[in-house]
Short mmCIF file of C-alpha atoms and ligand atoms in Angstrom, two decimals:
data_model
loop_
_atom_site.label_atom_id
_atom_site.label_comp_id
_atom_site.label_asym_id
_atom_site.label_seq_id
_atom_site.Cartn_x
_atom_site.Cartn_y
_atom_site.Cartn_z
CA UNK A 1 -85.30 -19.63 -35.06
CA UNK A 2 -81.59 -20.06 -35.41
CA UNK A 3 -80.09 -18.37 -38.42
CA UNK A 4 -78.27 -20.12 -41.23
CA UNK A 5 -74.61 -19.13 -41.09
CA UNK A 6 -73.24 -17.62 -44.28
CA UNK A 7 -69.67 -18.95 -44.42
CA UNK A 8 -67.27 -16.41 -45.92
CA UNK A 9 -64.23 -18.66 -45.46
CA UNK A 10 -65.72 -21.40 -47.65
CA UNK A 11 -67.11 -19.03 -50.28
CA UNK A 12 -63.91 -16.98 -50.36
CA UNK A 13 -61.96 -20.20 -50.98
CA UNK A 14 -64.34 -21.24 -53.78
CA UNK A 15 -63.93 -17.87 -55.51
CA UNK A 16 -60.14 -17.97 -55.14
CA UNK A 17 -60.17 -21.49 -56.65
CA UNK A 18 -62.28 -20.25 -59.57
CA UNK A 19 -59.80 -17.42 -60.13
CA UNK A 20 -56.86 -19.85 -59.88
CA UNK A 21 -58.42 -22.14 -62.51
CA UNK A 22 -58.78 -19.20 -64.93
CA UNK A 23 -55.26 -18.02 -64.18
CA UNK A 24 -53.93 -21.52 -64.93
CA UNK A 25 -55.80 -21.56 -68.25
CA UNK A 26 -54.44 -18.11 -69.17
CA UNK A 27 -50.89 -19.20 -68.40
CA UNK A 28 -51.15 -21.53 -71.37
CA UNK A 29 -51.54 -18.39 -73.50
CA UNK A 30 -48.52 -16.80 -71.84
CA UNK A 31 -50.37 -14.22 -69.77
CA UNK A 32 -50.16 -13.93 -65.98
CA UNK A 33 -52.18 -11.41 -63.94
CA UNK A 34 -49.99 -9.29 -61.67
CA UNK A 35 -50.91 -7.42 -58.50
CA UNK A 36 -48.76 -4.80 -56.78
CA UNK A 37 -49.47 -3.92 -53.17
CA UNK A 38 -47.86 -0.78 -51.75
CA UNK A 39 -47.39 -0.50 -48.01
CA UNK A 40 -46.10 2.68 -46.37
CA UNK A 41 -45.18 2.48 -42.70
CA UNK A 42 -45.42 -0.14 -40.00
CA UNK A 43 -49.13 -0.31 -39.09
CA UNK A 44 -49.45 -3.93 -37.79
CA UNK A 45 -53.00 -4.42 -39.11
CA UNK A 46 -51.94 -3.14 -42.56
CA UNK A 47 -48.89 -5.42 -42.54
CA UNK A 48 -51.09 -8.41 -41.74
CA UNK A 49 -53.57 -7.51 -44.54
CA UNK A 50 -50.78 -7.06 -47.05
CA UNK A 51 -49.29 -10.43 -46.05
CA UNK A 52 -52.64 -12.16 -46.66
CA UNK A 53 -53.03 -10.45 -50.03
CA UNK A 54 -49.58 -11.60 -51.12
CA UNK A 55 -50.29 -15.18 -50.02
CA UNK A 56 -53.65 -15.22 -51.83
CA UNK A 57 -51.96 -13.96 -54.99
CA UNK A 58 -49.36 -16.68 -54.99
CA UNK A 59 -51.99 -19.36 -54.27
CA UNK A 60 -54.01 -18.10 -57.24
CA UNK A 61 -50.92 -18.43 -59.45
CA UNK A 62 -50.63 -14.67 -59.95
CA UNK A 63 -47.57 -12.49 -60.14
CA UNK A 64 -47.23 -10.56 -56.89
CA UNK A 65 -45.14 -7.51 -56.09
CA UNK A 66 -44.89 -5.96 -52.66
CA UNK A 67 -43.49 -2.44 -52.37
CA UNK A 68 -42.71 -1.58 -48.76
CA UNK A 69 -41.46 1.86 -47.70
CA UNK A 70 -40.88 3.61 -44.34
CA UNK A 71 -43.45 5.89 -42.68
CA UNK A 72 -41.31 8.93 -43.64
CA UNK A 73 -41.66 8.32 -47.40
CA UNK A 74 -42.26 11.69 -49.11
CA UNK A 75 -45.55 12.00 -51.01
CA UNK A 76 -43.68 12.69 -54.25
CA UNK A 77 -41.83 9.38 -53.91
CA UNK A 78 -45.08 7.48 -53.42
CA UNK A 79 -46.53 9.17 -56.51
CA UNK A 80 -43.40 8.13 -58.44
CA UNK A 81 -43.91 4.50 -57.31
CA UNK A 82 -47.53 4.64 -58.53
CA UNK A 83 -46.38 6.09 -61.87
CA UNK A 84 -43.85 3.33 -62.31
CA UNK A 85 -46.46 0.61 -61.53
CA UNK A 86 -48.95 2.35 -63.87
CA UNK A 87 -46.42 1.84 -66.68
CA UNK A 88 -45.33 -1.70 -65.76
CA UNK A 89 -46.93 -4.13 -68.26
CA UNK A 90 -46.55 -7.07 -65.81
CA UNK A 91 -48.80 -5.30 -63.28
CA UNK A 92 -52.57 -5.32 -63.87
CA UNK A 93 -53.71 -4.30 -60.39
CA UNK A 94 -52.36 -1.71 -57.96
CA UNK A 95 -53.44 -1.47 -54.34
CA UNK A 96 -52.07 1.23 -52.05
CA UNK A 97 -52.81 0.03 -48.54
CA UNK A 98 -54.78 2.53 -46.41
CA UNK A 99 -54.48 4.36 -44.10
CA UNK A 100 -51.49 6.31 -45.39
CA UNK A 101 -49.28 8.42 -43.08
CA UNK A 102 -50.74 11.84 -42.24
CA UNK A 103 -48.29 13.85 -44.40
CA UNK A 104 -49.51 12.08 -47.56
CA UNK A 105 -52.66 13.26 -49.37
CA UNK A 106 -54.59 9.98 -49.83
CA UNK A 107 -56.94 11.47 -52.42
CA UNK A 108 -54.04 12.60 -54.59
CA UNK A 109 -52.42 9.13 -54.46
CA UNK A 110 -55.65 7.28 -55.30
CA UNK A 111 -56.30 9.66 -58.21
CA UNK A 112 -52.85 8.90 -59.59
CA UNK A 113 -53.57 5.16 -60.02
CA UNK A 114 -54.48 4.24 -63.58
CA UNK A 115 -58.24 3.49 -63.32
CA UNK A 116 -57.71 0.35 -65.43
CA UNK A 117 -55.41 -0.96 -62.65
CA UNK A 118 -57.48 0.34 -59.71
CA UNK A 119 -58.43 -3.03 -58.18
CA UNK A 120 -59.71 -1.27 -55.03
CA UNK A 121 -62.34 0.48 -57.15
CA UNK A 122 -61.68 3.78 -55.34
CA UNK A 123 -60.79 5.95 -58.37
CA UNK A 124 -63.61 8.34 -59.44
CA UNK A 125 -63.66 6.73 -62.89
CA UNK A 126 -64.56 3.37 -61.34
CA UNK A 127 -66.97 4.97 -58.87
CA UNK A 128 -68.72 6.63 -61.83
CA UNK A 129 -68.78 3.43 -63.86
CA UNK A 130 -70.31 1.57 -60.91
CA UNK A 131 -73.02 4.20 -60.52
CA UNK A 132 -74.00 4.12 -64.20
CA UNK A 133 -73.88 0.32 -64.32
CA UNK A 134 -70.89 -0.07 -66.66
CA UNK A 135 -69.82 -3.74 -66.36
CA UNK A 136 -66.14 -2.82 -66.85
CA UNK A 137 -66.19 -1.01 -63.45
CA UNK A 138 -63.68 -2.36 -60.97
CA UNK A 139 -65.87 -2.61 -57.86
CA UNK A 140 -64.72 -2.06 -54.27
CA UNK A 141 -63.80 -5.49 -52.90
CA UNK A 142 -65.77 -5.54 -49.65
CA UNK A 143 -69.23 -4.55 -50.96
CA UNK A 144 -68.65 -6.63 -54.11
CA UNK A 145 -67.89 -9.58 -51.80
CA UNK A 146 -71.15 -8.97 -49.94
CA UNK A 147 -73.06 -9.13 -53.25
CA UNK A 148 -71.39 -12.48 -54.01
CA UNK A 149 -72.41 -13.78 -50.56
CA UNK A 150 -76.04 -12.85 -51.24
CA UNK A 151 -76.03 -14.20 -54.80
CA UNK A 152 -74.33 -17.49 -54.01
CA UNK A 153 -76.43 -18.17 -50.93
CA UNK A 154 -79.69 -17.72 -52.82
CA UNK A 155 -80.70 -14.57 -50.94
CA UNK A 156 -83.08 -12.64 -53.17
CA UNK A 157 -82.24 -8.96 -53.51
CA UNK A 158 -84.84 -8.20 -56.18
CA UNK A 159 -87.56 -6.09 -54.59
CA UNK A 160 -86.03 -6.59 -51.13
CA UNK A 161 -85.74 -3.76 -48.62
CA UNK A 162 -82.01 -3.48 -48.01
CA UNK A 163 -80.87 -1.22 -45.17
CA UNK A 164 -77.20 -0.29 -45.03
CA UNK A 165 -75.90 1.14 -41.76
CA UNK A 166 -72.90 3.37 -42.53
CA UNK A 167 -72.13 5.66 -45.46
CA UNK A 168 -68.36 5.22 -45.92
CA UNK A 169 -66.73 5.58 -49.31
CA UNK A 170 -65.21 2.10 -49.01
CA UNK A 171 -68.37 0.19 -48.01
CA UNK A 172 -71.69 2.02 -47.48
CA UNK A 173 -71.84 4.16 -50.62
CA UNK A 174 -70.65 1.50 -53.11
CA UNK A 175 -72.85 -1.10 -51.35
CA UNK A 176 -75.91 1.06 -52.02
CA UNK A 177 -74.91 1.57 -55.64
CA UNK A 178 -74.39 -2.15 -56.19
CA UNK A 179 -77.75 -3.09 -54.66
CA UNK A 180 -79.71 -0.66 -56.86
CA UNK A 181 -78.19 -1.91 -60.11
CA UNK A 182 -80.46 -3.79 -62.50
CA UNK A 183 -80.17 -7.58 -62.49
CA UNK A 184 -79.05 -10.44 -60.21
CA UNK A 185 -77.63 -9.21 -56.90
CA UNK A 186 -79.36 -5.87 -57.48
CA UNK A 187 -82.90 -4.56 -57.94
CA UNK A 188 -83.19 -3.87 -54.20
CA UNK A 189 -84.91 -0.92 -52.54
CA UNK A 190 -82.06 0.65 -50.64
CA UNK A 191 -81.92 2.84 -47.53
CA UNK A 192 -78.61 4.13 -46.17
CA UNK A 193 -78.58 4.97 -42.44
CA UNK A 194 -75.94 7.10 -40.73
CA UNK A 195 -75.28 9.13 -37.60
CA UNK A 196 -78.01 11.67 -38.44
CA UNK A 197 -80.72 9.12 -39.25
CA UNK A 198 -83.90 9.66 -37.24
CA UNK A 199 -85.09 6.53 -35.36
CA UNK A 200 -82.51 4.23 -36.88
CA UNK A 201 -83.86 1.09 -35.11
CA UNK A 202 -87.27 1.62 -36.75
CA UNK A 203 -85.65 1.97 -40.18
CA UNK A 204 -83.58 -1.19 -39.69
CA UNK A 205 -86.69 -3.10 -38.55
CA UNK A 206 -88.11 -2.58 -42.04
CA UNK A 207 -85.20 -4.42 -43.66
CA UNK A 208 -85.25 -7.79 -45.38
CA UNK A 209 -81.46 -7.43 -45.68
CA UNK A 210 -79.41 -5.55 -43.07
CA UNK A 211 -75.82 -4.60 -43.89
CA UNK A 212 -73.93 -3.27 -40.87
CA UNK A 213 -70.82 -1.23 -41.69
CA UNK A 214 -70.35 1.44 -39.06
CA UNK A 215 -67.41 0.17 -37.05
CA UNK A 216 -69.22 0.09 -33.69
CA UNK A 217 -69.02 -3.16 -31.73
CA UNK A 218 -72.36 -4.99 -31.47
CA UNK A 219 -74.34 -1.91 -32.51
CA UNK A 220 -77.13 -3.90 -34.19
CA UNK A 221 -79.22 -5.56 -31.50
CA UNK A 222 -81.96 -8.16 -31.83
CA UNK A 223 -84.77 -5.62 -31.30
CA UNK A 224 -83.68 -3.87 -34.53
CA UNK A 225 -83.96 -6.99 -36.66
CA UNK A 226 -87.14 -8.27 -38.29
CA UNK A 227 -87.65 -12.05 -37.82
CA UNK A 228 -86.41 -13.80 -40.94
CA UNK A 229 -84.09 -11.02 -42.10
CA UNK A 230 -80.64 -11.62 -43.59
CA UNK A 231 -77.89 -9.88 -41.60
CA UNK A 232 -74.50 -9.11 -43.13
CA UNK A 233 -71.88 -7.90 -40.68
CA UNK A 234 -69.04 -5.92 -42.27
CA UNK A 235 -67.65 -4.69 -38.93
CA UNK A 236 -64.52 -5.90 -37.24
CA UNK A 237 -63.89 -4.40 -33.81
CA UNK A 238 -61.53 -5.22 -30.97
CA UNK A 239 -63.14 -5.44 -27.55
CA UNK A 240 -61.21 -6.00 -24.32
CA UNK A 241 -61.49 -9.52 -22.96
CA UNK A 242 -59.20 -10.33 -20.03
CA UNK A 243 -60.35 -13.97 -20.11
CA UNK A 244 -58.34 -14.72 -23.27
CA UNK A 245 -54.53 -14.68 -23.58
CA UNK A 246 -54.52 -11.87 -26.19
CA UNK A 247 -56.59 -9.65 -23.87
CA UNK A 248 -59.09 -8.84 -26.60
CA UNK A 249 -61.48 -10.51 -29.01
CA UNK A 250 -62.90 -9.53 -32.38
CA UNK A 251 -66.57 -8.75 -32.72
CA UNK A 252 -68.64 -7.35 -35.54
CA UNK A 253 -71.12 -4.48 -35.70
CA UNK A 254 -73.87 -6.98 -34.87
CA UNK A 255 -74.70 -8.56 -31.47
CA UNK A 256 -74.23 -11.98 -33.03
CA UNK A 257 -75.84 -14.37 -30.49
CA UNK A 258 -79.18 -12.64 -29.97
CA UNK A 259 -79.47 -11.53 -33.62
CA UNK A 260 -78.75 -15.07 -34.86
CA UNK A 261 -81.80 -16.22 -32.85
CA UNK A 262 -84.03 -13.92 -34.87
CA UNK A 263 -82.50 -13.69 -38.34
CA UNK A 264 -82.88 -16.27 -41.12
CA UNK A 265 -79.24 -15.93 -42.22
CA UNK A 266 -76.22 -14.18 -40.74
CA UNK A 267 -72.50 -13.73 -41.38
CA UNK A 268 -70.11 -14.45 -38.47
CA UNK A 269 -67.14 -12.31 -37.40
CA UNK A 270 -64.48 -13.47 -38.00
CA UNK A 271 -65.09 -15.79 -40.96
CA UNK A 272 -67.78 -13.80 -42.74
CA UNK A 273 -67.21 -10.78 -44.95
CA UNK A 274 -63.47 -10.49 -44.18
CA UNK A 275 -62.26 -13.45 -46.29
CA UNK A 276 -64.48 -12.29 -49.16
CA UNK A 277 -62.59 -9.02 -49.48
CA UNK A 278 -59.34 -10.75 -50.42
CA UNK A 279 -61.14 -13.19 -52.73
CA UNK A 280 -62.70 -10.25 -54.61
CA UNK A 281 -59.31 -8.55 -54.84
CA UNK A 282 -58.08 -11.62 -56.71
CA UNK A 283 -61.19 -11.58 -58.91
CA UNK A 284 -60.71 -7.86 -59.62
CA UNK A 285 -57.07 -8.36 -60.58
CA UNK A 286 -58.11 -11.06 -63.04
CA UNK A 287 -60.89 -8.81 -64.40
CA UNK A 288 -58.45 -5.90 -64.77
CA UNK A 289 -56.06 -8.11 -66.73
CA UNK A 290 -58.78 -9.51 -69.01
CA UNK A 291 -59.93 -5.97 -69.82
CA UNK A 292 -56.53 -4.96 -71.17
CA UNK A 293 -55.13 -8.03 -72.92
N1 GUN B 301 -57.28 -0.77 -45.65
C1 GUN B 301 -58.32 -1.43 -45.09
N2 GUN B 301 -59.14 -1.91 -46.04
C2 GUN B 301 -58.61 -1.55 -47.24
C3 GUN B 301 -59.00 -1.78 -48.59
O1 GUN B 301 -60.01 -2.39 -48.90
N3 GUN B 301 -58.17 -1.26 -49.52
C4 GUN B 301 -57.05 -0.56 -49.21
N4 GUN B 301 -56.31 -0.08 -50.20
N5 GUN B 301 -56.67 -0.34 -47.97
C5 GUN B 301 -57.44 -0.84 -46.98
#
C-alpha cells in the first residue's frame, strides 16, 4: 500500500482563504482583527517564523504589528510591552515568540498575556477551558491544526485508538485533550507515550492514528505502524546531508518512505503540519476578535 498524502500546504491555504473572506466581510462593519507578534533576540528560526506570521496576517487582510527587541531586553520591559498590547483595542491576538532569552521567565510572560488575546492558547485559562470543553477556548495552533487535518480529510477519530508520542505542553498534552473532547474531531481513545513508556513500539502498533511529536528524527519506523493507520508527523528536525548545498535537510519524527508504504494516510515534512500552525494562528486571531466585539 502507498499512503494517501495529507497536504498541509493546500489545507493551510484553504483555511487562510476562509479567514480572509470573513475578515473582508467584517471590514464592511469597520472591524479589523489585529495580531501582535513579539520577538526578542536574533534566533534565525524565530525570525523566519515571525516573518511568515506577518506575511500570513497581511494576506488575510488583518492588522499586523511586529515588536522586535534585542536579546538583552530586561524582563520588566517585556512585561510592559505585553501590558501595553493587552490594553491596545486594535490588537486582538498577542504572540510572544518562544524560546525567550534565558534571563526571562517564560512562564511569567505567558501568564501576563490577557487570556482573551492569547492566540497561542498557552495561558492556564485557555488550557483549562480546553480541558473542560469550553468552545471559547483559544486552542494551541499546532494540535488544533492537526485536528483540522483529520476532520477535513475524512479521518474518523470517533472510537479510534489515537497514540500521541510526546507529552509537551505545546503539542502532546493539548493534542490529547482535543482528541478526547466530545464531537467531531474528538471522541478518540487516547494514549500518550513518552520517554518512560514501556514497550513504546507495541503501544504505537495498537494505533489507528499515530501523532509523532517528540523531536527525534525518523523515530517512528515502519515496524511500529499498523497497516492502514493514519500517521501525523509534527516533528521538524535538521539532519546533516553533505549532498545538498545547504549541508542539511529537514526530516520529521517519522521515517517517511517506509512508513508511507504501510500507512493509509500520512503527512509529509515539510508541507504537512507546519503550514497548518500559521493557518490556525490566523483562525485563532479571528476567533479572539469575534469573542470580544
Ligand atoms: N516557537 C515555536 N513554536 C511556537 C509557537 O507555536 N508559539 C510561540 N509563541 N512560539 C513558538
